[in-house]
């Protein structure tokens, strides 16, 4: 009897990679893709697999590690979220030209909505720009099958292949068969060919022509053609063309509207390159074609007929936001001339806004920054500490590592003000500093910028599931490797003022920040780096590193709300105006920082 198991979409992708013979997978964590490498770690442990896995320092490096393994003839995968593909764009474009030997799968998980990203960009457009095929699964099971097929497609044409699951695929669950994995012990065989692997511009033109030929051939393969899911509806004059999760929603909507036998629905498993034979067929067969896809009009643009094709470019499909089931049904009703449906209004969100965890050391660091630089400018970065917004200590952020470049830009914008220039205090996490902060810090020092950089070092990549950082001194396999010291890195970047302290010691930390600010303004000063060092309380590796303290409210509390408004710890609550603050014992982490926050000394340490 076949054994079945319920898989998370990302777990299904991990199984598909191993069923395809993957020998190396490299990644940088990012929701919604983070669990894929974690699932591979579990499979390696459970089944004794011969497989190299790594959390790389960033997506570009991860891509290059995996690409080299592919050049040596071994099947490889690189895993990231959609904004991570921005970071890896340079090697992506070049690898499309050089091609690959062993199958090379690029998993770029998109986040329509967006739910946990700064953009809802569409990785399929990256595929079009790089001229590499893109596979678009509509369910966890399809994602598993496409991961395996992507290796075969890649190896057959010696071209990288993008697998593009979205949040709803990555985090859905589906029951599937458990299968055996084929042997993945193929020996490396790197064939030296400088005209290909180290091609100069003269050879790049030739490689570009070869790439064009590969894409044209892939588009013509019969097995890549879109599939008509309901052939009994073939005679209709209007059809729907869809891919990804939007296809599943369209299929459900057509069934619910009793239109399954009337309106043809085509699934496009490979949105790029769209087969020309399919394009010509649907344009000749149907008078009106509705394209439903997330997030950009990739299929729609390739159909190349604005008179017959309706979608995002024509305003029939919303141009932003996730295509939820009710959105797809609304679009279908409008396209087919049906009566509009009424859907229940979404409930109003209640409760607290997203905030840092109780006891989070970042909260103390942000509070200290506000105390030290009350009129400062605060460039922030990407991570859970972006929630410094709530504390008024993040004024701007762009992307991974940008806080340092922003701080330098703000300095150069204001330096003509002399002593009247506002202080600038930037924040960046430890993992983000390793990822993208080092070049920006070198540049800031080399360009004579002056600002305080607070590196929030909680010894993990907290936001995406506590993946290890280079400062931890171990690999995914548990092997000991050198610890990469943040203070030494900052000094090597040319920073002359580097201090490290625990933000839990709030008064002392405020004093350090003020001293760092003085260094920035001194004649011989420059960039100052203050490292806020305290482990994340949610990380099991470090849990129990500091004994909790019991905090009690004394009779000095008049319910002024200062601690709730300016410190925003979830464990502190005001039941009524002017009533004493209440400490929730189930949420309180016992950090004790609030004792130093209260201006009236109304919070104090109780018995341990």
Coordinates of C-alpha atoms in Angstrom, one line a residue:
X1 CA 0.0 0.0 0.0
X2 CA 1.4 3.4 -1.0
X3 CA 2.2 5.5 2.1
X4 CA 0.8 9.1 2.0
X5 CA 1.6 12.2 4.0
X6 CA 0.4 15.8 4.2
X7 CA 3.1 18.1 3.0
X8 CA 3.5 21.8 3.3
X9 CA 4.0 23.3 -0.1
X10 CA 7.6 24.0 0.7
X11 CA 8.1 20.5 1.9
X12 CA 6.6 19.2 -1.3
X13 CA 9.2 21.3 -3.3
X14 CA 12.0 19.8 -1.2
X15 CA 10.8 16.3 -2.0
X16 CA 10.5 17.2 -5.7
X17 CA 14.1 18.5 -5.7
X18 CA 15.4 15.2 -4.2
X19 CA 13.2 13.2 -6.6
X20 CA 15.0 15.1 -9.4
X21 CA 18.5 14.1 -8.1
X22 CA 19.6 17.4 -6.4
X23 CA 23.1 17.3 -5.0
X24 CA 23.5 20.8 -3.7
X25 CA 21.0 23.5 -2.5
X26 CA 21.9 27.0 -1.3
X27 CA 19.6 29.6 0.0
X28 CA 19.2 32.8 2.0
X29 CA 16.0 32.7 4.2
X30 CA 13.0 34.8 3.1
X31 CA 9.3 34.2 3.5
X32 CA 7.6 32.5 1.7
X33 CA 10.5 30.2 0.7
X34 CA 12.3 29.7 4.0
X35 CA 11.0 26.2 4.9
X36 CA 12.4 24.6 1.7
X37 CA 16.0 24.4 2.8
X38 CA 14.8 23.4 6.3
X39 CA 12.8 20.5 4.8
X40 CA 15.9 19.4 2.8
X41 CA 17.9 19.4 6.1
X42 CA 15.3 17.1 7.6
X43 CA 15.3 14.8 4.6
X44 CA 19.1 14.6 4.6
X45 CA 19.0 13.6 8.2
X46 CA 16.2 11.1 8.0
X47 CA 17.3 9.3 4.8
X48 CA 21.1 9.7 5.1
X49 CA 21.4 11.7 1.8
X50 CA 24.6 12.8 0.2
X51 CA 23.7 16.4 -0.2
X52 CA 25.4 19.7 0.5
X53 CA 23.1 22.4 2.0
X54 CA 23.9 25.9 3.1
X55 CA 22.4 29.1 4.3
X56 CA 24.6 31.4 2.2
X57 CA 25.4 35.0 3.2
X58 CA 23.1 36.4 0.5
X59 CA 21.2 35.3 -2.6
X60 CA 23.9 36.3 -5.0
X61 CA 26.5 34.1 -3.3
X62 CA 24.0 31.3 -3.0
X63 CA 23.3 31.5 -6.8
X64 CA 27.0 31.4 -7.6
X65 CA 27.7 28.4 -5.3
X66 CA 24.9 26.4 -6.9
X67 CA 25.9 27.5 -10.4
X68 CA 29.4 26.2 -10.0
X69 CA 28.1 22.8 -8.8
X70 CA 26.0 22.8 -12.0
X71 CA 29.0 23.7 -14.1
X72 CA 30.6 20.5 -12.7
X73 CA 27.7 18.5 -14.1
X74 CA 25.8 18.0 -10.8
X75 CA 22.1 19.0 -10.3
X76 CA 21.8 22.1 -8.1
X77 CA 19.1 24.3 -6.7
X78 CA 19.2 27.9 -5.4
X79 CA 16.3 29.0 -3.2
X80 CA 15.0 32.5 -2.4
X81 CA 12.0 34.8 -2.3
X82 CA 11.2 37.2 -5.1
X83 CA 13.2 40.2 -3.8
X84 CA 16.1 37.9 -3.3
X85 CA 16.1 37.4 -7.0
X86 CA 16.9 41.1 -7.3
X87 CA 20.1 40.4 -5.3
X88 CA 20.9 37.5 -7.6
X89 CA 20.0 39.2 -10.8
X90 CA 23.6 39.7 -12.0
X91 CA 24.6 36.0 -12.0
X92 CA 21.2 35.1 -13.3
X93 CA 21.6 37.2 -16.4
X94 CA 25.1 35.8 -17.1
X95 CA 24.3 32.2 -16.4
X96 CA 21.5 32.3 -18.9
X97 CA 24.1 33.1 -21.5
X98 CA 26.7 30.5 -20.4
X99 CA 24.1 27.9 -19.7
X100 CA 24.6 25.0 -17.4
X101 CA 25.6 21.3 -17.4
X102 CA 24.0 19.7 -14.5
X103 CA 20.3 20.7 -14.1
X104 CA 20.0 24.0 -12.3
X105 CA 16.7 25.1 -10.7
X106 CA 16.2 28.6 -9.4
X107 CA 13.3 28.6 -6.9
X108 CA 12.0 32.2 -6.6
X109 CA 8.9 32.3 -4.3
X110 CA 6.7 35.2 -5.1
X111 CA 4.5 37.0 -2.6
X112 CA 1.4 38.5 -4.2
X113 CA -0.3 40.8 -1.8
X114 CA 2.3 41.4 -0.6
X115 CA 2.1 39.6 2.8
X116 CA 5.7 39.9 4.0
X117 CA 7.7 41.7 1.3
X118 CA 8.4 45.2 0.2
X119 CA 7.1 44.5 -3.3
X120 CA 4.7 42.0 -5.0
X121 CA 6.9 41.7 -8.1
X122 CA 6.6 38.9 -10.5
X123 CA 9.6 36.6 -11.0
X124 CA 8.2 35.5 -14.3
X125 CA 9.3 38.9 -15.7
X126 CA 12.8 38.1 -14.5
X127 CA 12.6 34.9 -16.6
X128 CA 11.5 36.9 -19.6
X129 CA 14.3 39.4 -19.1
X130 CA 17.0 36.7 -18.6
X131 CA 15.4 34.5 -21.3
X132 CA 15.1 31.4 -19.1
X133 CA 12.0 29.1 -18.8
X134 CA 9.6 29.7 -15.9
X135 CA 7.3 27.0 -14.4
X136 CA 4.3 28.2 -12.4
X137 CA 2.6 25.6 -10.1
X138 CA -1.0 26.0 -8.9
X139 CA -0.7 23.6 -5.9
X140 CA 1.8 21.9 -3.7
X141 CA 1.6 18.7 -5.7
X142 CA 2.3 20.5 -8.9
X143 CA 5.2 22.3 -7.3
X144 CA 6.7 19.0 -6.4
X145 CA 6.3 17.6 -9.9
X146 CA 7.6 20.8 -11.5
X147 CA 10.7 20.8 -9.3
X148 CA 11.6 17.4 -10.7
X149 CA 10.7 18.3 -14.2
X150 CA 12.7 21.5 -14.0
X151 CA 15.9 19.5 -13.6
X152 CA 15.1 17.5 -16.7
X153 CA 14.2 20.6 -18.7
X154 CA 17.3 22.4 -17.5
X155 CA 19.6 19.5 -18.3
X156 CA 18.1 18.7 -21.7
X157 CA 18.7 22.3 -22.9
X158 CA 21.6 23.3 -20.7
X159 CA 19.7 26.3 -19.4
X160 CA 18.7 27.5 -15.9
X161 CA 15.0 27.0 -15.1
X162 CA 13.0 29.2 -12.7
X163 CA 10.3 27.4 -10.5
X164 CA 8.0 30.1 -9.2
X165 CA 5.7 29.1 -6.4
X166 CA 3.7 31.8 -4.6
X167 CA 2.8 32.3 -1.0
X168 CA -0.5 30.3 -1.3
X169 CA 1.4 27.3 -2.8
X170 CA 4.3 27.5 -0.4
X171 CA 2.1 27.6 2.7
X172 CA -0.8 25.4 1.6
X173 CA -0.9 21.7 2.6
X174 CA -1.8 18.7 0.5
X175 CA -1.6 14.9 0.9
X176 CA 0.8 13.1 -1.4
X177 CA 2.5 9.8 -2.0
X178 CA 5.9 9.3 -0.3
X179 CA 8.5 8.2 -2.9
X180 CA 12.0 6.9 -3.0
X181 CA 14.7 9.2 -4.1
X182 CA 17.1 8.3 -7.0
X183 CA 20.8 8.1 -6.4
X184 CA 22.4 11.6 -6.5
X185 CA 26.1 10.5 -6.2
X186 CA 27.1 11.6 -9.7
X187 CA 30.8 12.4 -9.7
X188 CA 31.7 16.0 -10.6
X189 CA 33.1 16.5 -14.1
X190 CA 34.0 20.1 -14.9
X191 CA 35.1 20.5 -18.6
X192 CA 37.3 23.5 -19.1
X193 CA 35.9 25.7 -21.8
X194 CA 36.9 29.3 -21.4
X195 CA 35.0 30.4 -24.5
X196 CA 31.8 29.4 -22.5
X197 CA 32.4 29.6 -18.8
X198 CA 34.8 32.6 -19.0
X199 CA 33.4 34.2 -22.2
X200 CA 34.5 37.7 -23.1
X201 CA 32.1 40.1 -24.9
X202 CA 33.1 38.7 -28.3
X203 CA 31.8 35.3 -27.3
X204 CA 28.9 36.6 -25.4
X205 CA 27.2 37.7 -28.6
X206 CA 27.4 34.1 -29.8
X207 CA 26.1 32.8 -26.5
X208 CA 23.2 35.2 -26.7
X209 CA 22.2 33.8 -30.1
X210 CA 22.5 30.2 -28.7
X211 CA 20.3 31.3 -25.8
X212 CA 17.7 32.6 -28.2
X213 CA 17.7 29.3 -30.1
X214 CA 17.3 27.3 -26.8
X215 CA 14.2 29.4 -25.8
X216 CA 12.7 29.0 -29.2
X217 CA 13.1 25.3 -29.2
X218 CA 11.7 24.9 -25.6
X219 CA 8.6 26.9 -26.7
X220 CA 8.0 24.5 -29.6
X221 CA 8.1 21.3 -27.5
X222 CA 4.6 19.7 -27.4
X223 CA 4.9 18.7 -23.7
X224 CA 5.2 22.5 -22.8
X225 CA 1.8 23.3 -24.4
X226 CA -0.9 24.7 -22.1
X227 CA -3.6 22.2 -21.2
X228 CA -7.3 22.6 -21.8
X229 CA -8.8 21.3 -18.5
X230 CA -12.4 21.0 -19.7
X231 CA -12.4 19.9 -23.4
X232 CA -16.2 19.5 -23.3
X233 CA -16.4 23.3 -23.4
X234 CA -14.3 23.6 -26.6
X235 CA -17.0 25.2 -28.8
X236 CA -17.3 28.4 -26.8
X237 CA -16.3 31.7 -28.3
X238 CA -14.7 33.0 -25.1
X239 CA -12.1 31.3 -23.0
X240 CA -10.0 31.7 -19.8
X241 CA -6.3 31.3 -19.7
X242 CA -4.7 31.1 -16.3
X243 CA -1.7 29.9 -14.3
X244 CA -0.5 29.5 -10.7
X245 CA -2.9 29.7 -7.8
X246 CA -5.2 32.0 -9.9
X247 CA -5.9 29.0 -12.1
X248 CA -7.2 27.0 -9.0
X249 CA -9.4 29.9 -8.1
X250 CA -10.7 30.2 -11.6
X251 CA -11.4 26.4 -11.8
X252 CA -13.4 26.6 -8.6
X253 CA -15.3 29.7 -9.6
X254 CA -16.3 28.3 -13.0
X255 CA -17.6 25.1 -11.3
X256 CA -19.6 27.1 -8.7
X257 CA -21.1 29.3 -11.4
X258 CA -22.1 26.1 -13.3
X259 CA -20.0 27.2 -16.3
X260 CA -17.5 24.3 -16.4
X261 CA -19.1 22.8 -19.5
X262 CA -19.5 26.2 -21.2
X263 CA -16.3 28.2 -20.7
X264 CA -12.9 26.6 -21.7
X265 CA -10.2 27.0 -19.1
X266 CA -6.5 26.6 -20.1
X267 CA -3.7 26.0 -17.7
X268 CA -0.4 27.5 -18.6
X269 CA 2.3 25.5 -16.6
X270 CA 5.1 27.3 -18.3
X271 CA 4.2 31.0 -18.7
X272 CA 7.5 31.8 -20.3
X273 CA 8.3 31.1 -23.1
X274 CA 4.7 30.9 -24.1
X275 CA 4.4 28.4 -27.0
X276 CA 3.7 30.1 -30.2
X277 CA 1.5 27.3 -31.4
X278 CA -0.8 27.8 -28.4
X279 CA -0.9 31.6 -29.0
X280 CA -1.9 31.2 -32.6
X281 CA -4.5 28.5 -31.7
X282 CA -6.4 30.5 -29.0
X283 CA -6.3 33.7 -31.0
X284 CA -7.8 32.0 -34.0
X285 CA -10.3 29.9 -32.0
X286 CA -11.8 32.5 -29.6
X287 CA -13.2 36.0 -30.0
X288 CA -12.4 37.0 -26.4
X289 CA -9.7 35.7 -24.1
X290 CA -9.5 36.4 -20.4
X291 CA -6.0 36.0 -18.8
X292 CA -5.9 35.5 -15.0
X293 CA -2.4 35.5 -13.6
X294 CA -0.4 36.9 -10.6
X295 CA 1.1 39.4 -10.4
X296 CA 2.1 41.0 -13.8
X297 CA 0.7 40.4 -17.3
X298 CA 3.4 37.9 -18.5
X299 CA 1.1 35.6 -20.4
X300 CA -1.1 38.5 -21.5
X301 CA 1.7 40.4 -23.1
X302 CA 3.0 37.3 -25.0
X303 CA -0.5 36.8 -26.6
X304 CA 0.1 40.1 -28.3
X305 CA -3.5 41.0 -29.3
X306 CA -5.2 43.8 -27.4
X307 CA -8.4 43.5 -29.4
X308 CA -9.1 39.9 -28.2
X309 CA -7.1 39.6 -25.0
X310 CA -8.4 41.0 -21.7
X311 CA -6.5 41.1 -18.4
X312 CA -4.4 43.5 -16.4
X313 CA -3.3 45.7 -19.3
X314 CA -7.0 46.3 -20.2
X315 CA -8.2 46.9 -16.6
X316 CA -10.4 43.9 -16.5
X317 CA -8.1 42.3 -13.9
X318 CA -6.9 44.4 -10.9
X319 CA -3.4 45.7 -11.5
X320 CA -2.3 45.3 -7.9
X321 CA -3.0 43.0 -5.0
X322 CA -3.6 39.3 -4.6
X323 CA -6.1 37.5 -6.8
X324 CA -8.2 36.0 -4.0
X325 CA -11.1 33.7 -4.9
X326 CA -13.7 36.5 -4.6
X327 CA -11.6 38.7 -6.9
X328 CA -11.3 36.0 -9.5
X329 CA -15.1 35.3 -9.4
X330 CA -15.8 39.1 -9.7
X331 CA -13.5 39.3 -12.7
X332 CA -15.1 36.2 -14.3
X333 CA -18.6 37.5 -13.8
X334 CA -17.7 40.9 -15.4
X335 CA -16.0 39.3 -18.3
X336 CA -18.9 36.9 -19.0
X337 CA -21.6 39.5 -18.6
X338 CA -23.1 37.9 -15.5
X339 CA -24.7 39.7 -12.6
X340 CA -22.2 41.0 -10.0
X341 CA -22.0 39.0 -6.8
X342 CA -22.1 40.5 -3.3
X343 CA -19.4 39.3 -0.9
X344 CA -19.4 39.9 2.8
X345 CA -17.3 43.0 3.7
X346 CA -14.0 42.0 5.3
X347 CA -14.1 42.3 9.1
X348 CA -12.3 45.1 10.7
X349 CA -8.9 44.2 12.1
X350 CA -8.8 44.4 15.9
X351 CA -6.3 44.0 18.6
X352 CA -2.8 45.3 18.7
X353 CA -0.8 46.3 15.6
X354 CA 2.2 44.0 14.9
X355 CA 4.9 44.7 17.4
X356 CA 8.2 43.4 18.7
X357 CA 8.0 40.4 21.0
X358 CA 7.9 41.0 24.8
X359 CA 11.5 41.2 26.0
X360 CA 12.9 41.8 22.5
X361 CA 16.3 43.4 22.9
X362 CA 15.7 45.5 19.8
X363 CA 12.9 47.4 21.7
X364 CA 15.4 48.5 24.3
X365 CA 17.9 49.6 21.6
X366 CA 15.2 51.6 19.8
X367 CA 14.1 53.3 23.0
X368 CA 17.7 54.2 23.8
X369 CA 18.2 55.7 20.3
X370 CA 15.1 57.9 20.8
X371 CA 16.5 59.0 24.2
X372 CA 20.0 59.7 22.9
X373 CA 19.0 61.4 19.6
X374 CA 15.4 62.8 20.1
X375 CA 15.6 64.9 17.0
X376 CA 17.4 62.4 14.9
X377 CA 16.8 60.8 11.5
X378 CA 16.5 57.0 11.7
X379 CA 17.1 55.0 8.5
X380 CA 16.0 51.4 9.1
X381 CA 16.4 48.0 7.4
X382 CA 14.6 44.8 6.5
X383 CA 13.8 42.3 9.3
X384 CA 11.6 42.1 12.4
X385 CA 13.3 45.2 13.6
X386 CA 11.5 47.2 10.9
X387 CA 8.8 47.3 13.6
X388 CA 11.0 50.1 15.1
X389 CA 8.5 52.1 13.1
X390 CA 6.1 51.7 16.0
X391 CA 8.6 53.2 18.4
X392 CA 9.3 56.2 16.1
X393 CA 12.9 55.0 15.5
X394 CA 12.6 54.0 11.8
X395 CA 11.9 56.8 9.4
X396 CA 12.8 55.1 6.0
X397 CA 13.8 51.7 4.6
X398 CA 14.2 50.4 1.1
X399 CA 15.7 46.9 0.9
X400 CA 18.3 44.6 2.5
X401 CA 21.3 46.6 3.7
X402 CA 20.0 50.0 2.5
X403 CA 19.9 51.6 6.0
X404 CA 23.7 52.3 5.8
X405 CA 23.5 53.8 2.3
X406 CA 20.4 55.9 3.3
X407 CA 22.3 57.1 6.4
X408 CA 25.2 58.2 4.3
X409 CA 22.8 60.0 1.9
X410 CA 21.1 61.8 4.7
X411 CA 24.4 62.9 6.0
X412 CA 25.5 64.3 2.7
X413 CA 22.2 66.0 2.3
X414 CA 22.5 67.8 5.7
X415 CA 26.2 68.3 6.2
X416 CA 26.0 71.9 4.9
X417 CA 23.9 72.7 8.0
X418 CA 27.0 72.4 10.2
X419 CA 26.1 72.1 13.9
X420 CA 22.4 72.5 13.1
X421 CA 22.4 69.2 11.1
X422 CA 20.2 66.5 12.8
X423 CA 21.9 63.4 14.2
X424 CA 21.6 60.3 12.0
X425 CA 21.2 56.9 13.7
X426 CA 20.7 53.9 11.4
X427 CA 19.8 50.3 12.4
X428 CA 20.6 47.0 10.7
X429 CA 20.3 43.4 11.9
X430 CA 23.3 41.1 12.2
X431 CA 22.2 38.8 9.4
X432 CA 21.4 41.8 7.2
X433 CA 24.7 43.3 7.9
X434 CA 26.5 40.2 6.7
X435 CA 24.1 40.0 3.7
X436 CA 24.4 43.5 2.3
X437 CA 25.7 46.0 4.9
X438 CA 29.4 45.5 4.5
X439 CA 29.9 47.2 1.1
X440 CA 27.7 50.1 2.1
X441 CA 29.7 50.6 5.3
X442 CA 33.0 50.6 3.4
X443 CA 31.5 53.1 1.0
X444 CA 30.2 55.4 3.8
X445 CA 33.7 55.5 5.5
X446 CA 35.5 56.0 2.2
X447 CA 33.1 58.9 1.3
X448 CA 33.6 60.7 4.7
X449 CA 30.0 60.1 6.0
X450 CA 29.3 60.6 9.7
X451 CA 26.4 58.8 11.4
X452 CA 25.8 56.3 14.2
X453 CA 25.2 52.7 13.0
X454 CA 23.4 50.5 15.5
X455 CA 23.9 46.8 14.6
X456 CA 21.1 44.8 16.3
X457 CA 22.9 41.6 16.9
X458 CA 20.6 38.9 18.3
X459 CA 22.8 36.1 17.1
X460 CA 20.3 34.7 14.6
X461 CA 18.1 35.4 11.5
X462 CA 15.1 35.8 13.7
X463 CA 12.3 36.9 11.3
X464 CA 12.5 33.9 9.0
X465 CA 12.9 31.1 11.5
X466 CA 16.2 31.5 13.4
X467 CA 18.6 30.4 10.6
X468 CA 22.3 30.6 11.7
X469 CA 24.4 33.7 10.8
X470 CA 28.1 33.7 10.0
X471 CA 28.7 34.9 13.6
X472 CA 27.5 31.5 15.0
X473 CA 30.6 29.5 14.0
X474 CA 28.8 26.4 12.7
X475 CA 27.4 25.1 9.4
X476 CA 24.0 23.6 8.8
X477 CA 25.6 20.2 9.3
X478 CA 26.8 21.3 12.7
X479 CA 30.5 21.5 11.7
X480 CA 32.5 24.1 13.5
X481 CA 33.8 26.9 11.3
X482 CA 35.4 30.2 12.1
X483 CA 33.1 32.8 13.7
X484 CA 33.0 36.0 11.7
X485 CA 33.2 38.8 14.2
X486 CA 31.0 41.8 13.6
X487 CA 33.2 44.2 15.6
X488 CA 36.3 43.1 13.6
X489 CA 34.4 43.4 10.3
X490 CA 33.4 47.0 11.2
X491 CA 36.9 47.8 12.1
X492 CA 38.1 46.3 8.8
X493 CA 35.6 48.5 7.0
X494 CA 37.6 51.5 8.3
X495 CA 35.4 52.4 11.3
X496 CA 37.4 53.9 14.1
X497 CA 34.7 53.8 16.8
X498 CA 33.3 50.4 17.5
X499 CA 31.7 49.4 20.8
X500 CA 29.5 46.5 21.8
X501 CA 27.0 46.4 24.7
X502 CA 23.8 44.8 26.0
X503 CA 20.8 47.1 25.4
X504 CA 19.1 45.5 28.4
X505 CA 21.4 47.8 30.4
X506 CA 19.4 50.7 29.2
X507 CA 21.0 53.7 30.9
X508 CA 24.5 52.5 30.0
X509 CA 23.5 51.9 26.4
X510 CA 22.0 55.4 26.1
X511 CA 25.3 56.8 27.4
X512 CA 27.2 54.8 24.7
X513 CA 25.0 56.1 22.0
X514 CA 25.6 59.7 23.1
X515 CA 29.3 59.1 23.1
X516 CA 29.0 57.6 19.6
X517 CA 27.1 60.7 18.5
X518 CA 29.9 63.0 19.9
X519 CA 32.5 60.9 17.9
X520 CA 30.5 61.6 14.7
X521 CA 30.7 65.3 15.3
X522 CA 34.2 65.5 16.5
X523 CA 36.8 67.0 14.1
X524 CA 38.6 63.7 13.8
X525 CA 35.4 61.6 14.0
X526 CA 33.5 59.6 11.4
X527 CA 31.0 56.7 11.3
X528 CA 30.5 55.2 14.8
X529 CA 29.2 51.6 15.1
X530 CA 27.4 50.5 18.3
X531 CA 26.6 46.8 18.4
X532 CA 23.5 46.0 20.5
X533 CA 24.3 42.5 21.5
X534 CA 21.6 40.3 23.1
X535 CA 20.2 37.0 21.9
X536 CA 16.7 36.7 20.6
X537 CA 14.4 35.3 23.3
X538 CA 12.5 33.2 20.8
X539 CA 15.6 31.3 19.7
X540 CA 15.8 28.0 21.4
X541 CA 19.6 28.0 21.0
X542 CA 19.9 30.9 23.4
X543 CA 16.8 30.4 25.6
X544 CA 17.6 30.8 29.3
X545 CA 20.8 32.7 28.6
X546 CA 19.6 35.5 31.0
X547 CA 17.6 34.7 34.2
X548 CA 14.2 36.5 34.0
X549 CA 13.3 39.2 36.5
X550 CA 9.9 39.7 38.1
X551 CA 8.6 43.2 37.6
X552 CA 5.8 44.7 39.8
X553 CA 3.8 47.9 39.7
X554 CA 4.0 50.1 42.8
X555 CA 1.7 52.8 44.1
X556 CA 3.5 55.5 42.1
X557 CA 1.8 54.5 38.9
X558 CA -0.9 56.9 37.9
X559 CA -1.6 55.4 34.5
X560 CA 0.1 58.0 32.4
X561 CA 0.7 55.5 29.7
X562 CA 4.3 56.5 29.0
X563 CA 5.5 52.9 29.1
X564 CA 2.7 51.6 26.8
X565 CA 3.0 54.4 24.3
X566 CA 6.7 54.9 24.1
X567 CA 8.0 51.4 24.9
X568 CA 5.1 49.3 23.5
X569 CA 5.9 46.1 25.2
X570 CA 3.0 43.6 24.7
X571 CA 3.1 42.6 28.4
X572 CA 2.2 46.2 29.5
X573 CA -1.4 47.1 29.3
X574 CA -3.7 50.0 30.4
X575 CA -7.2 48.8 31.3
X576 CA -8.6 52.3 31.8
X577 CA -7.3 55.8 31.5
X578 CA -5.5 57.0 34.6
X579 CA -5.6 53.5 36.0
X580 CA -2.3 51.8 37.0
X581 CA -0.6 49.8 34.2
X582 CA -1.1 46.0 34.3
X583 CA 1.6 43.4 33.6
X584 CA 0.5 40.3 31.8
X585 CA 2.5 37.5 33.5
X586 CA 1.9 35.2 30.5
X587 CA 3.6 37.6 28.1
X588 CA 6.2 39.2 30.3
X589 CA 9.7 37.9 29.4
X590 CA 11.3 39.2 32.6
X591 CA 13.8 41.4 30.8
X592 CA 13.2 44.2 33.4
X593 CA 14.0 47.0 30.9
X594 CA 10.6 48.7 31.6
X595 CA 11.8 49.4 35.1
X596 CA 14.4 51.8 33.6
X597 CA 11.8 53.2 31.1
X598 CA 9.2 54.5 33.6
X599 CA 9.9 58.2 34.3
X600 CA 8.0 57.9 37.7
X601 CA 9.8 54.9 39.1
X602 CA 6.4 53.1 39.2
X603 CA 7.9 49.8 38.0
X604 CA 10.3 47.9 40.2
X605 CA 11.9 44.5 40.5
X606 CA 10.0 42.1 42.7
X607 CA 11.1 38.9 44.2
X608 CA 12.7 36.5 41.8

